[in-house]
Amino acid sequence: MAPKILIVEDEQRLAELHRDYLQQAGYETQWLADGMAVVPWVRNKAPDLVLLDLMLPGKDGLEICKEIRSFSKVPIVMVTARVEEIDRLLGLELGADDYICKPFSPREVVARVKTVLRRSAPPMPQEDQLLSLDETRYQASIRGKSLDLTAVEFQLLSILALSSGRIFSRNQLMDRLYSDQRIVCDRTIDSHIKKLRKKIALAAPEMELIHSIYGVGYKYEKI
């Protein structure tokens, strides 16, 4: 299931821009424009991340952030045109996970969302620690055996393994790997998957961890 992103933004054009880019990156989105509606929605719907504008009608983003933090640890990325340091510090002290100042590009928003979601993701259960991922050094190993991956192969494996069981289309994987929107043939993903499987087979020849779903895409699953 795709992560659910709640977009809280009173400017419709900007909200639609966020929505389009986040959906293209594989996320589900919901948009709210009224600050008074945010806290009840978060209580009832439990999104995976809140993209929260600071200046809103009804109730401002700082107050919303404070209220959400009283009952939820959902990641919050605050968006604002107010760049004063006191606002930035206050927003983070109230529990925001990241802070984006206007103007910004939609790609930056997607990149920040990905980073915060990855940082807040729960660790893989210990019984599934067949695979070890070290994001600080771009190193992966299976049962202690290094896979010797390229940076792109490591990112691809991380995307799949950290959402074990979820099926990703080629387009979704390309959007996540190449956030700069460079032109890449969708068969490039197939090539990376092929190389990744060969390296995994060297470390765990009896296991198939990356599975092809015909006509859809790929998933990571220990079977």
CSV table of C-alpha atoms in Angstrom, one decimal:
chain,number,residue,atom,x,y,z
A,1,MET,CA,0.0,0.0,0.0
A,2,ALA,CA,1.4,3.4,-1.0
A,3,PRO,CA,2.2,5.8,1.9
A,4,LYS,CA,-0.6,8.4,2.5
A,5,ILE,CA,0.5,12.0,2.5
A,6,LEU,CA,-1.8,14.7,3.9
A,7,ILE,CA,-1.2,18.0,2.1
A,8,VAL,CA,-2.3,21.0,4.2
A,9,GLU,CA,-2.2,24.1,2.0
A,10,ASP,CA,-4.7,26.9,1.5
A,11,GLU,CA,-3.4,27.9,-2.0
A,12,GLN,CA,-5.1,25.5,-4.4
A,13,ARG,CA,-2.6,25.9,-7.2
A,14,LEU,CA,0.3,25.0,-4.9
A,15,ALA,CA,-1.6,22.1,-3.3
A,16,GLU,CA,-2.4,20.6,-6.8
A,17,LEU,CA,1.3,20.9,-7.7
A,18,HIS,CA,2.3,19.0,-4.5
A,19,ARG,CA,-0.4,16.4,-5.2
A,20,ASP,CA,0.7,15.8,-8.8
A,21,TYR,CA,4.4,15.4,-8.0
A,22,LEU,CA,3.8,13.2,-4.9
A,23,GLN,CA,1.3,11.0,-6.8
A,24,GLN,CA,3.8,10.6,-9.6
A,25,ALA,CA,6.3,9.5,-7.0
A,26,GLY,CA,4.0,6.7,-5.9
A,27,TYR,CA,2.2,8.3,-2.9
A,28,GLU,CA,-1.5,8.6,-2.1
A,29,THR,CA,-2.5,12.1,-1.2
A,30,GLN,CA,-5.3,14.0,0.5
A,31,TRP,CA,-5.7,17.8,0.5
A,32,LEU,CA,-7.1,20.0,3.3
A,33,ALA,CA,-7.2,23.8,3.1
A,34,ASP,CA,-8.7,24.7,6.4
A,35,GLY,CA,-6.5,24.6,9.5
A,36,MET,CA,-9.5,23.7,11.7
A,37,ALA,CA,-10.1,20.4,9.8
A,38,VAL,CA,-6.5,19.0,10.1
A,39,VAL,CA,-6.3,17.6,13.7
A,40,PRO,CA,-9.6,15.7,13.5
A,41,TRP,CA,-8.6,14.3,10.1
A,42,VAL,CA,-5.2,13.1,11.4
A,43,ARG,CA,-6.9,11.5,14.4
A,44,ASN,CA,-9.4,9.6,12.2
A,45,LYS,CA,-7.3,8.8,9.1
A,46,ALA,CA,-3.7,8.3,10.5
A,47,PRO,CA,-1.7,9.5,7.4
A,48,ASP,CA,1.9,8.4,7.0
A,49,LEU,CA,3.2,12.0,6.7
A,50,VAL,CA,1.7,15.6,7.0
A,51,LEU,CA,3.0,18.3,4.6
A,52,LEU,CA,1.9,21.3,6.7
A,53,ASP,CA,1.8,24.9,5.5
A,54,LEU,CA,2.5,27.4,8.3
A,55,MET,CA,0.0,30.1,7.3
A,56,LEU,CA,-3.5,28.7,7.2
A,57,PRO,CA,-7.1,30.0,7.7
A,58,GLY,CA,-8.7,28.9,11.0
A,59,LYS,CA,-5.6,27.7,12.8
A,60,ASP,CA,-1.9,28.2,11.9
A,61,GLY,CA,0.6,25.4,11.3
A,62,LEU,CA,2.5,25.8,14.5
A,63,GLU,CA,-0.6,25.3,16.6
A,64,ILE,CA,-1.7,22.3,14.5
A,65,CYS,CA,1.8,20.8,14.8
A,66,LYS,CA,1.7,21.2,18.6
A,67,GLU,CA,-1.8,19.5,18.8
A,68,ILE,CA,-0.8,16.6,16.5
A,69,ARG,CA,2.3,16.0,18.7
A,70,SER,CA,0.1,15.6,21.7
A,71,PHE,CA,-1.3,12.3,20.4
A,72,SER,CA,0.7,11.2,17.3
A,73,LYS,CA,4.3,10.8,16.1
A,74,VAL,CA,3.3,11.1,12.4
A,75,PRO,CA,6.2,12.8,10.5
A,76,ILE,CA,5.5,16.4,9.8
A,77,VAL,CA,7.2,18.5,7.1
A,78,MET,CA,6.4,22.2,7.6
A,79,VAL,CA,6.2,24.6,4.6
A,80,THR,CA,6.4,28.4,5.0
A,81,ALA,CA,7.4,31.7,3.4
A,82,ARG,CA,8.4,33.0,6.9
A,83,VAL,CA,12.2,32.5,7.0
A,84,GLU,CA,12.9,34.1,10.4
A,85,GLU,CA,15.1,31.9,12.5
A,86,ILE,CA,12.8,32.1,15.5
A,87,ASP,CA,10.0,30.6,13.4
A,88,ARG,CA,12.2,27.8,12.1
A,89,LEU,CA,13.4,26.9,15.6
A,90,LEU,CA,9.9,27.1,17.1
A,91,GLY,CA,8.5,24.9,14.4
A,92,LEU,CA,11.1,22.2,15.0
A,93,GLU,CA,10.8,22.5,18.8
A,94,LEU,CA,7.1,21.8,18.5
A,95,GLY,CA,7.9,18.5,16.8
A,96,ALA,CA,8.2,19.1,13.1
A,97,ASP,CA,10.5,16.6,11.4
A,98,ASP,CA,11.7,19.0,8.6
A,99,TYR,CA,11.2,22.5,7.4
A,100,ILE,CA,10.9,23.8,3.8
A,101,CYS,CA,11.1,27.5,3.0
A,102,LYS,CA,9.3,29.1,0.0
A,103,PRO,CA,10.2,29.4,-2.8
A,104,PHE,CA,11.1,25.7,-3.5
A,105,SER,CA,10.8,23.3,-6.3
A,106,PRO,CA,8.2,20.4,-6.2
A,107,ARG,CA,11.1,18.0,-6.6
A,108,GLU,CA,12.6,19.3,-3.4
A,109,VAL,CA,9.3,18.6,-1.6
A,110,VAL,CA,9.3,15.0,-2.9
A,111,ALA,CA,12.9,14.5,-1.9
A,112,ARG,CA,12.3,15.8,1.6
A,113,VAL,CA,9.2,13.6,2.0
A,114,LYS,CA,11.1,10.6,0.9
A,115,THR,CA,13.9,11.4,3.3
A,116,VAL,CA,11.6,11.9,6.3
A,117,LEU,CA,9.6,8.8,5.6
A,118,ARG,CA,12.8,6.7,5.3
A,119,ARG,CA,14.2,8.2,8.5
A,120,SER,CA,11.0,7.5,10.4
A,121,ALA,CA,10.4,4.0,9.0
A,122,PRO,CA,10.5,1.2,11.7
A,123,PRO,CA,13.5,-1.1,11.4
A,124,MET,CA,13.0,-4.4,9.8
A,125,PRO,CA,12.1,-7.1,12.4
A,126,GLN,CA,15.0,-9.0,13.7
A,127,GLU,CA,13.8,-12.3,12.3
A,128,ASP,CA,14.1,-10.7,8.8
A,129,GLN,CA,17.6,-9.5,9.3
A,130,LEU,CA,18.8,-11.7,6.5
A,131,LEU,CA,19.6,-8.4,4.7
A,132,SER,CA,21.6,-5.6,6.3
A,133,LEU,CA,21.5,-2.1,4.8
A,134,ASP,CA,24.0,0.7,5.8
A,135,GLU,CA,22.6,3.9,4.2
A,136,THR,CA,25.5,6.0,5.5
A,137,ARG,CA,28.0,4.0,3.4
A,138,TYR,CA,25.8,2.6,0.7
A,139,GLN,CA,26.7,-0.9,1.7
A,140,ALA,CA,24.5,-4.0,1.8
A,141,SER,CA,25.1,-7.5,3.0
A,142,ILE,CA,23.3,-10.8,3.3
A,143,ARG,CA,24.3,-13.0,6.2
A,144,GLY,CA,27.3,-10.9,6.6
A,145,LYS,CA,28.5,-11.3,3.0
A,146,SER,CA,28.9,-7.9,1.2
A,147,LEU,CA,26.9,-7.5,-2.1
A,148,ASP,CA,29.4,-5.0,-3.6
A,149,LEU,CA,26.6,-2.8,-5.0
A,150,THR,CA,26.8,0.3,-7.1
A,151,ALA,CA,25.0,3.4,-5.6
A,152,VAL,CA,22.0,2.9,-7.9
A,153,GLU,CA,21.8,-0.8,-7.1
A,154,PHE,CA,21.9,0.0,-3.4
A,155,GLN,CA,19.1,2.6,-3.7
A,156,LEU,CA,17.0,0.2,-5.7
A,157,LEU,CA,17.4,-2.6,-3.1
A,158,SER,CA,16.7,-0.2,-0.3
A,159,ILE,CA,13.4,1.0,-1.9
A,160,LEU,CA,12.2,-2.6,-2.4
A,161,ALA,CA,13.4,-4.1,0.9
A,162,LEU,CA,12.2,-1.3,3.1
A,163,SER,CA,8.7,-1.8,1.7
A,164,SER,CA,8.9,-5.6,1.7
A,165,GLY,CA,5.9,-7.2,-0.1
A,166,ARG,CA,4.9,-4.0,-1.8
A,167,ILE,CA,4.9,-4.1,-5.7
A,168,PHE,CA,6.6,-1.2,-7.4
A,169,SER,CA,6.1,-0.5,-11.1
A,170,ARG,CA,9.0,0.4,-13.3
A,171,ASN,CA,7.8,4.0,-13.4
A,172,GLN,CA,7.6,4.3,-9.6
A,173,LEU,CA,11.1,2.9,-9.3
A,174,MET,CA,12.5,5.3,-11.9
A,175,ASP,CA,10.8,8.3,-10.1
A,176,ARG,CA,12.4,7.3,-6.9
A,177,LEU,CA,15.8,6.6,-8.3
A,178,TYR,CA,16.0,9.6,-10.7
A,179,SER,CA,14.3,12.4,-8.9
A,180,ASP,CA,15.9,14.9,-11.2
A,181,GLN,CA,13.5,13.7,-13.9
A,182,ARG,CA,16.3,12.7,-16.3
A,183,ILE,CA,15.2,10.7,-19.4
A,184,VAL,CA,15.8,7.1,-18.6
A,185,CYS,CA,14.5,4.0,-20.5
A,186,ASP,CA,12.2,1.9,-18.4
A,187,ARG,CA,14.3,-1.1,-19.3
A,188,THR,CA,17.1,0.5,-17.3
A,189,ILE,CA,15.3,-0.8,-14.2
A,190,ASP,CA,15.2,-4.3,-15.6
A,191,SER,CA,19.0,-4.1,-16.2
A,192,HIS,CA,19.6,-3.0,-12.6
A,193,ILE,CA,17.3,-5.7,-11.3
A,194,LYS,CA,19.2,-8.4,-13.3
A,195,LYS,CA,22.5,-7.3,-11.9
A,196,LEU,CA,21.1,-7.0,-8.4
A,197,ARG,CA,19.8,-10.6,-8.5
A,198,LYS,CA,23.1,-11.9,-9.7
A,199,LYS,CA,24.9,-10.3,-6.7
A,200,ILE,CA,22.3,-11.5,-4.3
A,201,ALA,CA,22.6,-15.1,-5.7
A,202,LEU,CA,26.3,-15.1,-5.0
A,203,ALA,CA,25.6,-14.5,-1.3
A,204,ALA,CA,22.4,-16.5,-1.0
A,205,PRO,CA,22.1,-18.9,-4.0
A,206,GLU,CA,19.2,-20.8,-2.4
A,207,MET,CA,17.0,-17.7,-2.1
A,208,GLU,CA,15.1,-15.5,-4.4
A,209,LEU,CA,14.5,-12.1,-2.8
A,210,ILE,CA,13.4,-9.9,-5.7
A,211,HIS,CA,10.4,-11.1,-7.5
A,212,SER,CA,8.9,-10.1,-10.9
A,213,ILE,CA,5.2,-9.5,-11.0
A,214,TYR,CA,4.2,-10.0,-14.7
A,215,GLY,CA,2.9,-6.9,-16.3
A,216,VAL,CA,3.2,-4.9,-13.0
A,217,GLY,CA,6.7,-4.6,-11.7
A,218,TYR,CA,8.9,-5.9,-8.9
A,219,LYS,CA,8.8,-6.6,-5.1
A,220,TYR,CA,11.2,-7.7,-2.4
A,221,GLU,CA,10.0,-10.6,-0.3
A,222,LYS,CA,11.7,-13.5,1.6
A,223,ILE,CA,9.9,-16.6,0.5
